[in-house]
PDB file of C-alpha atoms in Angstrom:
ATOM      1  CA  MET A   1      18.067  -4.616 -20.423  1.00 44.00           C
ATOM      2  CA  ASN A   2      19.936  -5.014 -17.108  1.00 50.00           C
ATOM      3  CA  PRO A   3      17.124  -3.526 -13.886  1.00 52.00           C
ATOM      4  CA  LEU A   4      20.188  -1.325 -12.827  1.00 54.00           C
ATOM      5  CA  LYS A   5      20.892  -0.259 -15.977  1.00 58.00           C
ATOM      6  CA  PHE A   6      17.168   0.564 -16.731  1.00 56.00           C
ATOM      7  CA  MET A   7      16.704   2.535 -13.755  1.00 61.00           C
ATOM      8  CA  GLU A   8      19.634   4.219 -14.663  1.00 58.00           C
ATOM      9  CA  SER A   9      17.913   5.178 -17.755  1.00 60.00           C
ATOM     10  CA  ARG A  10      14.630   6.445 -16.515  1.00 70.00           C
ATOM     11  CA  LEU A  11      15.893   8.493 -12.881  1.00 74.00           C
ATOM     12  CA  GLY A  12      19.130   9.720 -13.886  1.00 69.00           C
ATOM     13  CA  ARG A  13      17.723  13.225 -13.876  1.00 79.00           C
ATOM     14  CA  PHE A  14      16.221  12.464 -10.168  1.00 82.00           C
ATOM     15  CA  SER A  15      18.897  12.829  -7.313  1.00 82.00           C
ATOM     16  CA  LYS A  16      21.352   9.805  -6.200  1.00 86.00           C
ATOM     17  CA  LYS A  17      19.148   9.821  -2.304  1.00 89.00           C
ATOM     18  CA  TYR A  18      16.131   8.982  -4.878  1.00 90.00           C
ATOM     19  CA  ARG A  19      17.693   6.179  -6.874  1.00 88.00           C
ATOM     20  CA  ASN A  20      18.538   4.341  -4.254  1.00 89.00           C
ATOM     21  CA  LEU A  21      15.619   4.655  -2.392  1.00 92.00           C
ATOM     22  CA  VAL A  22      13.889   3.361  -5.557  1.00 90.00           C
ATOM     23  CA  LEU A  23      17.163   0.670  -5.626  1.00 88.00           C
ATOM     24  CA  ARG A  24      16.044  -0.221  -1.979  1.00 90.00           C
ATOM     25  CA  THR A  25      12.503  -0.640  -2.737  1.00 90.00           C
ATOM     26  CA  TYR A  26      12.795  -3.169  -4.956  1.00 85.00           C
ATOM     27  CA  VAL A  27      15.628  -4.997  -3.450  1.00 87.00           C
ATOM     28  CA  VAL A  28      13.649  -5.603  -0.306  1.00 91.00           C
ATOM     29  CA  THR A  29      10.781  -7.105  -2.441  1.00 87.00           C
ATOM     30  CA  LEU A  30      13.714 -10.470  -1.881  1.00 87.00           C
ATOM     31  CA  ARG A  31      13.904  -9.720   1.640  1.00 91.00           C
ATOM     32  CA  LEU A  32      10.179 -10.071   2.412  1.00 92.00           C
ATOM     33  CA  VAL A  33       9.586 -13.100   0.034  1.00 89.00           C
ATOM     34  CA  LEU A  34      12.037 -14.839   2.571  1.00 91.00           C
ATOM     35  CA  THR A  35      11.015 -14.215   5.341  1.00 95.00           C
ATOM     36  CA  VAL A  36       7.712 -12.479   6.506  1.00 95.00           C
ATOM     37  CA  ALA A  37       5.346 -12.631   2.830  1.00 94.00           C
ATOM     38  CA  PHE A  38       7.501 -16.284   2.572  1.00 95.00           C
ATOM     39  CA  PRO A  39       4.565 -17.872   4.647  1.00 95.00           C
ATOM     40  CA  ASN A  40       1.612 -16.044   1.756  1.00 94.00           C
ATOM     41  CA  MET A  41       4.013 -17.987  -1.178  1.00 94.00           C
ATOM     42  CA  VAL A  42       3.735 -20.651   0.366  1.00 95.00           C
ATOM     43  CA  ALA A  43       0.019 -20.723   0.374  1.00 96.00           C
ATOM     44  CA  GLY A  44      -0.526 -19.093  -2.944  1.00 94.00           C
ATOM     45  CA  ILE A  45       1.789 -21.746  -4.607  1.00 94.00           C
ATOM     46  CA  PHE A  46      -0.238 -24.679  -2.958  1.00 96.00           C
ATOM     47  CA  TYR A  47      -3.514 -22.971  -3.807  1.00 94.00           C
ATOM     48  CA  ALA A  48      -1.904 -22.340  -7.447  1.00 93.00           C
ATOM     49  CA  ILE A  49      -0.825 -26.178  -7.937  1.00 95.00           C
ATOM     50  CA  LEU A  50      -4.748 -27.292  -6.676  1.00 95.00           C
ATOM     51  CA  GLY A  51      -5.908 -24.419  -8.880  1.00 93.00           C
ATOM     52  CA  LYS A  52      -7.501 -22.696  -7.018  1.00 94.00           C
ATOM     53  CA  ARG A  53      -6.713 -19.233  -8.134  1.00 91.00           C
ATOM     54  CA  GLU A  54      -9.002 -17.376  -6.062  1.00 91.00           C
ATOM     55  CA  LYS A  55      -7.825 -18.467  -2.923  1.00 94.00           C
ATOM     56  CA  GLN A  56      -3.753 -18.208  -4.799  1.00 94.00           C
ATOM     57  CA  TYR A  57      -4.865 -14.544  -5.663  1.00 93.00           C
ATOM     58  CA  LYS A  58      -5.709 -13.567  -1.903  1.00 94.00           C
ATOM     59  CA  ALA A  59      -2.283 -14.893  -0.441  1.00 95.00           C
ATOM     60  CA  PHE A  60      -0.633 -13.492  -2.399  1.00 94.00           C
ATOM     61  CA  LEU A  61      -2.060 -10.129  -2.520  1.00 94.00           C
ATOM     62  CA  LYS A  62      -2.185 -10.363   1.648  1.00 94.00           C
ATOM     63  CA  GLY A  63       1.236 -10.975   1.059  1.00 93.00           C
ATOM     64  CA  SER A  64       2.328  -7.757  -1.093  1.00 92.00           C
ATOM     65  CA  LYS A  65       1.013  -5.752   2.032  1.00 95.00           C
ATOM     66  CA  THR A  66       4.266  -6.339   3.287  1.00 95.00           C
ATOM     67  CA  TRP A  67       5.874  -4.343   1.018  1.00 93.00           C
ATOM     68  CA  GLY A  68       4.305  -1.397   1.892  1.00 95.00           C
ATOM     69  CA  ARG A  69       4.422  -2.030   5.290  1.00 96.00           C
ATOM     70  CA  ALA A  70       8.825  -1.996   5.007  1.00 95.00           C
ATOM     71  CA  VAL A  71       9.242   0.657   2.581  1.00 96.00           C
ATOM     72  CA  ILE A  72       6.670   2.318   6.023  1.00 96.00           C
ATOM     73  CA  LYS A  73       9.412   1.503   7.863  1.00 96.00           C
ATOM     74  CA  MET A  74      12.501   2.190   5.885  1.00 95.00           C
ATOM     75  CA  THR A  75      11.620   5.489   5.073  1.00 96.00           C
ATOM     76  CA  LYS A  76       9.821   6.221   8.472  1.00 96.00           C
ATOM     77  CA  THR A  77       6.876   7.579   6.259  1.00 96.00           C
ATOM     78  CA  GLU A  78       2.983   8.619   7.817  1.00 96.00           C
ATOM     79  CA  LEU A  79       0.509   7.180   6.003  1.00 97.00           C
ATOM     80  CA  ILE A  80      -3.304   8.596   5.875  1.00 97.00           C
ATOM     81  CA  ILE A  81      -6.034   7.244   5.290  1.00 97.00           C
ATOM     82  CA  LYS A  82      -9.008  10.027   4.891  1.00 95.00           C
ATOM     83  CA  ASN A  83     -11.712   7.710   4.492  1.00 95.00           C
ATOM     84  CA  GLU A  84     -13.096   4.078   4.273  1.00 94.00           C
ATOM     85  CA  ILE A  85     -11.212   3.097   1.066  1.00 94.00           C
ATOM     86  CA  GLN A  86     -13.763   0.745  -0.866  1.00 90.00           C
ATOM     87  CA  VAL A  87     -11.997  -1.405  -3.105  1.00 92.00           C
ATOM     88  CA  PRO A  88     -15.218  -3.983  -4.516  1.00 92.00           C
ATOM     89  CA  GLU A  89     -13.712  -7.553  -4.661  1.00 92.00           C
ATOM     90  CA  THR A  90     -14.636  -7.993  -8.703  1.00 94.00           C
ATOM     91  CA  GLY A  91     -15.892  -6.418 -11.702  1.00 94.00           C
ATOM     92  CA  HIS A  92     -14.998  -2.783 -11.162  1.00 96.00           C
ATOM     93  CA  LEU A  93     -11.497  -0.834 -12.624  1.00 96.00           C
ATOM     94  CA  ILE A  94      -9.931   1.089  -9.747  1.00 96.00           C
ATOM     95  CA  PHE A  95      -8.590   4.495 -10.788  1.00 97.00           C
ATOM     96  CA  LEU A  96      -5.303   5.553  -9.034  1.00 96.00           C
ATOM     97  CA  ASN A  97      -3.157   8.540  -9.865  1.00 96.00           C
ATOM     98  CA  HIS A  98      -0.020   7.405 -10.703  1.00 93.00           C
ATOM     99  CA  VAL A  99       3.136   9.037  -9.492  1.00 94.00           C
ATOM    100  CA  ASN A 100       6.709   7.315  -9.414  1.00 92.00           C
ATOM    101  CA  GLU A 101       8.223   3.980  -8.762  1.00 89.00           C
ATOM    102  CA  ILE A 102       7.564   4.403  -5.140  1.00 93.00           C
ATOM    103  CA  ASP A 103       3.485   4.332  -4.916  1.00 92.00           C
ATOM    104  CA  PHE A 104       3.436   0.484  -6.623  1.00 90.00           C
ATOM    105  CA  PRO A 105       4.498  -0.491  -2.417  1.00 92.00           C
ATOM    106  CA  TYR A 106       1.420   1.702  -0.903  1.00 96.00           C
ATOM    107  CA  ASP A 107      -0.782   0.530  -3.524  1.00 95.00           C
ATOM    108  CA  CYS A 108      -0.310  -3.059  -2.672  1.00 93.00           C
ATOM    109  CA  LEU A 109      -0.522  -2.262   0.830  1.00 96.00           C
ATOM    110  CA  VAL A 110      -3.614   0.143   1.076  1.00 96.00           C
ATOM    111  CA  VAL A 111      -5.892  -0.915  -2.538  1.00 96.00           C
ATOM    112  CA  ASN A 112      -4.801  -4.621  -2.253  1.00 95.00           C
ATOM    113  CA  ARG A 113      -6.269  -5.634  -5.376  1.00 94.00           C
ATOM    114  CA  PRO A 114      -4.113  -7.134  -8.948  1.00 93.00           C
ATOM    115  CA  TYR A 115      -2.783  -4.175 -11.823  1.00 90.00           C
ATOM    116  CA  LEU A 116      -3.410  -3.862 -15.066  1.00 85.00           C
ATOM    117  CA  ALA A 117       0.102  -2.603 -16.444  1.00 72.00           C
ATOM    118  CA  ASN A 118       1.537  -2.614 -18.954  1.00 63.00           C
ATOM    119  CA  GLN A 119       4.419  -4.316 -20.988  1.00 58.00           C
ATOM    120  CA  VAL A 120       7.428  -2.008 -18.406  1.00 57.00           C
ATOM    121  CA  ILE A 121       6.286  -3.791 -15.175  1.00 59.00           C
ATOM    122  CA  LYS A 122       8.375  -6.871 -16.567  1.00 58.00           C
ATOM    123  CA  LYS A 123      11.779  -5.216 -15.622  1.00 60.00           C
ATOM    124  CA  THR A 124      10.862  -5.421 -11.948  1.00 61.00           C
ATOM    125  CA  LEU A 125      11.689  -8.894 -11.732  1.00 62.00           C
ATOM    126  CA  ILE A 126      10.088 -10.410  -8.226  1.00 65.00           C
ATOM    127  CA  ALA A 127       7.891  -7.597  -7.846  1.00 66.00           C
ATOM    128  CA  TYR A 128       6.482  -8.984 -11.349  1.00 73.00           C
ATOM    129  CA  TRP A 129       6.326 -12.452 -10.669  1.00 78.00           C
ATOM    130  CA  TRP A 130       4.269 -11.427  -7.550  1.00 79.00           C
ATOM    131  CA  MET A 131       2.020  -9.150  -9.248  1.00 80.00           C
ATOM    132  CA  LYS A 132       1.227 -11.641 -11.991  1.00 84.00           C
ATOM    133  CA  ALA A 133       0.991 -14.183  -9.055  1.00 89.00           C
ATOM    134  CA  MET A 134      -1.434 -12.271  -7.005  1.00 89.00           C
ATOM    135  CA  GLY A 135      -4.046 -11.849 -10.273  1.00 88.00           C
ATOM    136  CA  SER A 136      -2.225  -9.093 -11.739  1.00 87.00           C
ATOM    137  CA  GLN A 137      -2.077  -8.999 -16.311  1.00 83.00           C
ATOM    138  CA  VAL A 138      -0.025  -7.146 -18.010  1.00 78.00           C
ATOM    139  CA  PHE A 139      -2.541  -5.273 -21.175  1.00 71.00           C
ATOM    140  CA  GLU A 140      -0.243  -5.875 -24.202  1.00 65.00           C
ATOM    141  CA  THR A 141      -0.095  -3.109 -26.757  1.00 62.00           C
ATOM    142  CA  SER A 142       2.630  -4.063 -29.277  1.00 61.00           C
ATOM    143  CA  LYS A 143      -0.185  -5.351 -32.020  1.00 61.00           C
ATOM    144  CA  ALA A 144      -3.882  -4.895 -32.827  1.00 60.00           C
ATOM    145  CA  THR A 145      -4.386  -8.929 -32.079  1.00 58.00           C
ATOM    146  CA  THR A 146      -2.438  -8.320 -28.429  1.00 70.00           C
ATOM    147  CA  ILE A 147      -4.587  -5.983 -27.576  1.00 74.00           C
ATOM    148  CA  ALA A 148      -7.862  -7.775 -28.757  1.00 79.00           C
ATOM    149  CA  VAL A 149      -6.530 -10.831 -26.330  1.00 80.00           C
ATOM    150  CA  SER A 150      -5.909  -8.176 -23.651  1.00 78.00           C
ATOM    151  CA  VAL A 151      -9.260  -7.520 -23.546  1.00 82.00           C
ATOM    152  CA  ARG A 152     -10.740 -10.294 -23.734  1.00 86.00           C
ATOM    153  CA  ASN A 153      -8.297 -11.144 -20.675  1.00 85.00           C
ATOM    154  CA  VAL A 154      -9.776  -8.153 -18.774  1.00 87.00           C
ATOM    155  CA  ILE A 155     -13.419  -9.228 -18.773  1.00 89.00           C
ATOM    156  CA  LYS A 156     -12.899 -12.244 -18.260  1.00 90.00           C
ATOM    157  CA  GLY A 157     -11.112 -11.674 -15.051  1.00 88.00           C
ATOM    158  CA  LEU A 158     -13.586  -9.037 -14.057  1.00 92.00           C
ATOM    159  CA  SER A 159     -15.272 -11.901 -13.178  1.00 90.00           C
ATOM    160  CA  THR A 160     -12.943 -12.579 -10.335  1.00 91.00           C
ATOM    161  CA  ASN A 161     -11.367  -9.427  -9.532  1.00 92.00           C
ATOM    162  CA  SER A 162     -11.011  -5.611  -9.721  1.00 94.00           C
ATOM    163  CA  TYR A 163      -7.801  -4.216 -11.381  1.00 95.00           C
ATOM    164  CA  ILE A 164      -5.836  -1.482 -10.518  1.00 94.00           C
ATOM    165  CA  VAL A 165      -4.949   1.020 -13.144  1.00 92.00           C
ATOM    166  CA  TYR A 166      -3.396   3.676 -13.918  1.00 93.00           C
ATOM    167  CA  PRO A 167      -5.464   5.901 -16.451  1.00 92.00           C
ATOM    168  CA  GLU A 168      -2.632   8.970 -16.710  1.00 91.00           C
ATOM    169  CA  GLY A 169      -0.301   6.032 -18.532  1.00 84.00           C
ATOM    170  CA  HIS A 170       2.565   6.810 -16.971  1.00 84.00           C
ATOM    171  CA  ASN A 171       4.419   8.358 -14.372  1.00 88.00           C
ATOM    172  CA  SER A 172       3.887  11.734 -13.883  1.00 91.00           C
ATOM    173  CA  TYR A 173       6.442  12.386 -11.496  1.00 93.00           C
ATOM    174  CA  SER A 174       4.164  15.482 -10.042  1.00 93.00           C
ATOM    175  CA  GLU A 175       1.025  15.711  -7.757  1.00 95.00           C
ATOM    176  CA  ILE A 176      -0.763  17.335 -10.639  1.00 95.00           C
ATOM    177  CA  ILE A 177      -2.796  15.054 -12.198  1.00 95.00           C
ATOM    178  CA  GLN A 178      -2.162  14.552 -16.000  1.00 94.00           C
ATOM    179  CA  PRO A 179      -4.534  14.087 -18.729  1.00 93.00           C
ATOM    180  CA  MET A 180      -6.079  10.669 -18.966  1.00 91.00           C
ATOM    181  CA  GLN A 181      -5.161   8.253 -21.824  1.00 89.00           C
ATOM    182  CA  LYS A 182      -7.577   6.806 -24.264  1.00 88.00           C
ATOM    183  CA  GLY A 183      -7.115   2.746 -23.617  1.00 85.00           C
ATOM    184  CA  MET A 184      -8.694   1.811 -20.477  1.00 90.00           C
ATOM    185  CA  ILE A 185     -10.995   4.907 -20.149  1.00 94.00           C
ATOM    186  CA  LYS A 186     -12.801   3.528 -23.720  1.00 93.00           C
ATOM    187  CA  LEU A 187     -12.278   0.065 -22.472  1.00 91.00           C
ATOM    188  CA  ALA A 188     -14.621   0.329 -19.562  1.00 94.00           C
ATOM    189  CA  PHE A 189     -16.922   2.688 -21.459  1.00 95.00           C
ATOM    190  CA  GLU A 190     -17.602   0.103 -24.377  1.00 93.00           C
ATOM    191  CA  ASN A 191     -17.287  -2.737 -21.681  1.00 93.00           C
ATOM    192  CA  LYS A 192     -19.456  -0.604 -19.094  1.00 95.00           C
ATOM    193  CA  ILE A 193     -17.392  -1.292 -16.526  1.00 95.00           C
ATOM    194  CA  PRO A 194     -17.610   0.675 -13.463  1.00 97.00           C
ATOM    195  CA  VAL A 195     -15.092   2.802 -12.465  1.00 97.00           C
ATOM    196  CA  VAL A 196     -13.626   3.694  -9.003  1.00 97.00           C
ATOM    197  CA  VAL A 197     -11.692   6.431  -8.219  1.00 97.00           C
ATOM    198  CA  ILE A 198      -9.397   6.357  -5.408  1.00 97.00           C
ATOM    199  CA  LEU A 199      -6.271   8.968  -5.006  1.00 97.00           C
ATOM    200  CA  LYS A 200      -2.851   9.405  -2.882  1.00 97.00           C
ATOM    201  CA  SER A 201      -0.985  13.071  -2.187  1.00 97.00           C
ATOM    202  CA  GLY A 202       2.405  13.534  -1.203  1.00 96.00           C
ATOM    203  CA  ILE A 203       4.595  10.758  -3.090  1.00 95.00           C
ATOM    204  CA  THR A 204       6.322  12.870  -5.064  1.00 94.00           C
ATOM    205  CA  ARG A 205       8.465  14.418  -1.414  1.00 94.00           C
ATOM    206  CA  TYR A 206      10.440  11.080  -2.394  1.00 94.00           C
ATOM    207  CA  GLN A 207      11.961  12.331  -4.927  1.00 92.00           C
ATOM    208  CA  THR A 208      13.663  15.466  -3.448  1.00 91.00           C
ATOM    209  CA  GLU A 209      13.630  13.274   0.509  1.00 90.00           C
ATOM    210  CA  PRO A 210      12.968  10.546   0.603  1.00 89.00           C
ATOM    211  CA  MET A 211      12.725   9.966   4.497  1.00 92.00           C
ATOM    212  CA  HIS A 212       9.840  11.633   6.797  1.00 92.00           C
ATOM    213  CA  THR A 213       7.167  11.626   3.988  1.00 92.00           C
ATOM    214  CA  LYS A 214       3.853  12.266   4.695  1.00 95.00           C
ATOM    215  CA  VAL A 215       1.465  10.048   2.167  1.00 96.00           C
ATOM    216  CA  GLY A 216      -2.556  10.457   1.905  1.00 97.00           C
ATOM    217  CA  TYR A 217      -5.152   7.987   0.207  1.00 98.00           C
ATOM    218  CA  LYS A 218      -8.916   8.902   0.078  1.00 97.00           C
ATOM    219  CA  PHE A 219     -12.037   7.223  -1.759  1.00 97.00           C
ATOM    220  CA  ILE A 220     -13.582   9.487  -4.515  1.00 97.00           C
ATOM    221  CA  GLY A 221     -16.078   7.501  -5.765  1.00 96.00           C
ATOM    222  CA  ARG A 222     -17.865   5.086  -8.068  1.00 97.00           C
ATOM    223  CA  TYR A 223     -18.932   5.806 -11.585  1.00 97.00           C
ATOM    224  CA  GLU A 224     -20.546   4.133 -14.850  1.00 97.00           C
ATOM    225  CA  PRO A 225     -19.058   5.329 -17.527  1.00 96.00           C
ATOM    226  CA  TRP A 226     -21.473   4.093 -20.180  1.00 95.00           C
ATOM    227  CA  THR A 227     -23.801   6.696 -18.587  1.00 96.00           C
ATOM    228  CA  TYR A 228     -22.160   9.138 -20.348  1.00 96.00           C
ATOM    229  CA  GLY A 229     -22.966  10.482 -24.175  1.00 94.00           C
ATOM    230  CA  THR A 230     -19.233   9.138 -25.569  1.00 96.00           C
ATOM    231  CA  TRP A 231     -16.354   7.719 -23.806  1.00 96.00           C
ATOM    232  CA  GLU A 232     -14.442  11.429 -24.387  1.00 96.00           C
ATOM    233  CA  ALA A 233     -16.938  12.704 -22.472  1.00 96.00           C
ATOM    234  CA  PHE A 234     -16.272  10.666 -19.171  1.00 96.00           C
ATOM    235  CA  ARG A 235     -12.900  11.325 -19.843  1.00 96.00           C
ATOM    236  CA  ASP A 236     -13.625  14.851 -19.281  1.00 96.00           C
ATOM    237  CA  PHE A 237     -15.788  14.453 -16.175  1.00 96.00           C
ATOM    238  CA  LEU A 238     -13.139  12.143 -14.915  1.00 96.00           C
ATOM    239  CA  TYR A 239     -10.273  14.377 -15.318  1.00 96.00           C
ATOM    240  CA  LYS A 240     -11.969  17.468 -13.560  1.00 96.00           C
ATOM    241  CA  THR A 241     -12.745  15.455 -10.845  1.00 97.00           C
ATOM    242  CA  MET A 242      -9.549  13.844 -10.183  1.00 96.00           C
ATOM    243  CA  SER A 243      -8.037  16.717 -10.743  1.00 96.00           C
ATOM    244  CA  GLN A 244     -10.410  19.006  -8.542  1.00 96.00           C
ATOM    245  CA  ALA A 245     -10.421  16.108  -5.434  1.00 97.00           C
ATOM    246  CA  LYS A 246      -6.253  16.110  -5.830  1.00 97.00           C
ATOM    247  CA  ILE A 247      -6.504  19.317  -4.944  1.00 96.00           C
ATOM    248  CA  ASP A 248      -8.453  18.590  -1.888  1.00 97.00           C
ATOM    249  CA  LEU A 249      -6.829  16.444  -0.878  1.00 97.00           C
ATOM    250  CA  ASP A 250      -3.166  17.610  -1.583  1.00 97.00           C
ATOM    251  CA  ALA A 251      -4.536  20.113   0.871  1.00 96.00           C
ATOM    252  CA  GLU A 252      -5.817  17.913   3.510  1.00 95.00           C
ATOM    253  CA  ILE A 253      -2.539  16.022   3.757  1.00 95.00           C
ATOM    254  CA  GLY A 254      -0.056  19.238   3.536  1.00 93.00           C
ATOM    255  CA  THR A 255       1.574  18.633   0.048  1.00 92.00           C
ATOM    256  CA  VAL A 256       3.130  21.446  -1.866  1.00 89.00           C
ATOM    257  CA  ARG A 257       1.923  21.199  -5.615  1.00 82.00           C
ATOM    258  CA  GLU A 258       3.742  22.579  -8.536  1.00 77.00           C
ATOM    259  CA  THR A 259       2.738  26.362 -10.052  1.00 62.00           C
ATOM    260  CA  THR A 260       2.285  24.214 -13.596  1.00 50.00           C
ATOM    261  CA  THR A 261      -1.209  23.334 -15.027  1.00 43.00           C
ATOM    262  CA  VAL A 262      -1.924  20.640 -17.376  1.00 45.00           C
ATOM    263  CA  GLY A 263      -5.753  19.624 -19.207  1.00 45.00           C
ATOM    264  CA  PRO A 264      -7.227  17.574 -21.025  1.00 44.00           C
ATOM    265  CA  LYS A 265      -5.554  16.150 -24.475  1.00 44.00           C
TER     266      LYS A 265
END
């Protein structure tokens, strides 16, 4: 599908200002690749040719930070880091709330780790290519065989990376934490992968007013899923923990929340 038509099909219910912001956010990646991020790309390609994957990933990860800085400048956003964002370099899944199309560049800037993404990321062209180059994986779920391969790839990849995961499984377009999906939580539980939780606040503001937004990030904690009796127990704990911490962070940032609530499935 043409990326512009894809965006229209996904974002048609939002204002023209928001659709334009999303378009600008992803188009700007081309300019960044040819300017401020160009040295990082050259270094990354050089290390890729030499087969030095860890150095390749670090070069592209460093370049990805320029995306977040560009969006901040473009939207005149105030970015607030509430505490030290403790991001392990290897062996962890990093759970973040997933809001909308604008949180990718901020996650690249603040968390700055590869992603475990679904197939939808392939629609973003340059951003997808760069995310793959910085060590991200696409977790294929089309068939049982592709899921098995994806799991093996994740376990192998954790020896050199930690991965950003969105446990809600989709854009929420909301400041309220949505029900947790089974996949990554069960993966962490069954394979004894520690989980780090980081939350963001204020991203929904872009959906109504693309300028002068206040966005906040906060490190919540590190958890060991296998210490819970079942993966469902860990899911429920995670949902309650993220929900309460998100309420607290919203209050600290001054983010206006919706009045509706949801609960774990």
